Short mmCIF file of C-alpha atoms in Angstrom, two decimals:
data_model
loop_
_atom_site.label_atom_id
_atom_site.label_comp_id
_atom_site.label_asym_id
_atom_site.label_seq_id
_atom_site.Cartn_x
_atom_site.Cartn_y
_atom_site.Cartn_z
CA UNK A 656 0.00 0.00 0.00
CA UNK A 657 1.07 3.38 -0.65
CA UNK A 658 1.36 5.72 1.89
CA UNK A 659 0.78 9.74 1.19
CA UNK A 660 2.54 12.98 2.53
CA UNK A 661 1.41 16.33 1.68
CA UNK A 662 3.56 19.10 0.84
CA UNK A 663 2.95 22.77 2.00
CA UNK A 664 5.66 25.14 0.01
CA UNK A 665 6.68 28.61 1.11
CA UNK A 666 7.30 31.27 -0.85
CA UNK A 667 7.85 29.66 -3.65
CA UNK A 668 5.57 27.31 -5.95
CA UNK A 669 4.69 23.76 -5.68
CA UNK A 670 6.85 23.45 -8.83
CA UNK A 671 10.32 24.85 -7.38
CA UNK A 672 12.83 24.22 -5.04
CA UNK A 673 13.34 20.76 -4.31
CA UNK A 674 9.67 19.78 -4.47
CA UNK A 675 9.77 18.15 -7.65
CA UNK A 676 12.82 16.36 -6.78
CA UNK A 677 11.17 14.83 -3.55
CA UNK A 678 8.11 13.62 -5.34
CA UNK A 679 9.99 11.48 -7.39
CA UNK A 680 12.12 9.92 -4.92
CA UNK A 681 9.82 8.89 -2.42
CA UNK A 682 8.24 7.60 -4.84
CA UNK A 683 6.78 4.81 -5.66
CA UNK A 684 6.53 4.05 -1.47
CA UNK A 685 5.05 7.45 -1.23
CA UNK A 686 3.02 9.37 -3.12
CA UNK A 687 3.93 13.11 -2.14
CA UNK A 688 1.23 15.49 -2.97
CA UNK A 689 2.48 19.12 -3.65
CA UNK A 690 -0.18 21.54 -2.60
CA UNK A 691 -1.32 24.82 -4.85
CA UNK A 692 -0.92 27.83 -2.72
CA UNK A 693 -2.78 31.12 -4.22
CA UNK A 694 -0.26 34.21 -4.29
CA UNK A 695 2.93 32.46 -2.76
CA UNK A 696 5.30 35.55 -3.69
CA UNK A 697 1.97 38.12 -1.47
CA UNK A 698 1.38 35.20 0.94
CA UNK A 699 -2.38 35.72 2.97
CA UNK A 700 -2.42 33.56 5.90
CA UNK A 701 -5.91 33.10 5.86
CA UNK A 702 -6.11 32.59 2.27
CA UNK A 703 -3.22 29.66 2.93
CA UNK A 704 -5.34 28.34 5.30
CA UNK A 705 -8.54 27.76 2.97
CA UNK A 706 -6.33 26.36 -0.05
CA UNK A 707 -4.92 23.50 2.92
CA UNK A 708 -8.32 23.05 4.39
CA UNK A 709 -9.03 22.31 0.55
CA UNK A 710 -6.25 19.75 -0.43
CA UNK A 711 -5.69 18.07 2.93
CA UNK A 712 -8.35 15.72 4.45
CA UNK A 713 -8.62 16.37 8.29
CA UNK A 714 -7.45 12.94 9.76
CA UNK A 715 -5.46 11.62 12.35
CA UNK A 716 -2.15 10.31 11.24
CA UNK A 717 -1.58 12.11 8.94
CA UNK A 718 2.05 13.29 7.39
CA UNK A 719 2.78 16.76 6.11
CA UNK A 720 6.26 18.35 4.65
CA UNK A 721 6.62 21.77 4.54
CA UNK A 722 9.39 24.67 4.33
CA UNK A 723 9.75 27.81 4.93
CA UNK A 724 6.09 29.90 5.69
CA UNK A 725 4.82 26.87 4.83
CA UNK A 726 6.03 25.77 8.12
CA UNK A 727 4.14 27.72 10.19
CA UNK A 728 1.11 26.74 7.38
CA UNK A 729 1.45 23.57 8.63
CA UNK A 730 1.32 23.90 12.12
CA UNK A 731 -1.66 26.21 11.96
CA UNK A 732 -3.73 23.38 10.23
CA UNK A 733 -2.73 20.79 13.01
CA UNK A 734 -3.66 23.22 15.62
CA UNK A 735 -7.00 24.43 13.73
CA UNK A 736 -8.08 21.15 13.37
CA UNK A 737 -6.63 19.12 16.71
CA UNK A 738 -5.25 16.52 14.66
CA UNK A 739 -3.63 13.89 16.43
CA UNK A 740 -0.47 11.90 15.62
CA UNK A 741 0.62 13.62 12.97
CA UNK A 742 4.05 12.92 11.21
CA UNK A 743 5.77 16.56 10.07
CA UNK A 744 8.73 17.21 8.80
CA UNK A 745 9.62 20.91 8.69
CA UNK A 746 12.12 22.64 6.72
CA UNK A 747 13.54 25.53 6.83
CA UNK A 748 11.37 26.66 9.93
CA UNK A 749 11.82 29.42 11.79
CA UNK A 750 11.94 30.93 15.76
CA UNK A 751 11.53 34.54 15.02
CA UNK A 752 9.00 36.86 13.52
CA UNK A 753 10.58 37.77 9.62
CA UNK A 754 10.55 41.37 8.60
CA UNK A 755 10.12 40.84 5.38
CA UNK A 756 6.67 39.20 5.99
CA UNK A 757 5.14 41.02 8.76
CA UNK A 758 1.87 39.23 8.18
#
């Protein structure tokens, strides 16, 4: 059986960085699914937050990859929806607000 992980980018595209890359070698043990976030270079937190609600079913057990704001994406959905047991990996995460994207 396949197992599935969904990718949350930053500010970037579901087509950049090392997303591609990723896909195709987990593959075929696990089928990564590389979310579609609207306005990644002008992110909107709660616009984020509808396009995840969207693309990720709300279940326990769950994995989700992120980076960067997508991070913080991440956790939001977890914590928005008390999902329990999830599996994340976070990249490129940060501690501190970032001035460059005060929202």
């Amino acid at each position: 059986m396949t197992k599935k992980a969904y990718l949350i980018h930053g500010t970037s595209t579901k087509d950049d960085d090392w997303f591609p890359w990723l896909e195709k070698a987990a593959a075929p043990e696990i089928k990564v699914d590389r979310l579609d976030l609207p306005n990644p270079f002008d992110p909107d937190q709660q616009q984020w937050n509808q396009a995840v609600d969207a693309q990720i079913p709300v279940e326990d057990g769950i994995t989700i990859i992120a980076h960067s704001l997508g991070c913080v994406t991440a956790l939001c959905y977890v914590e928005r929806h008390q999902i329990k047991g999830v599996k994340l990996i976070l990249v490129g995460a940060f501690v501190d607000n970032l001035p460059a994207y005060p929202e």
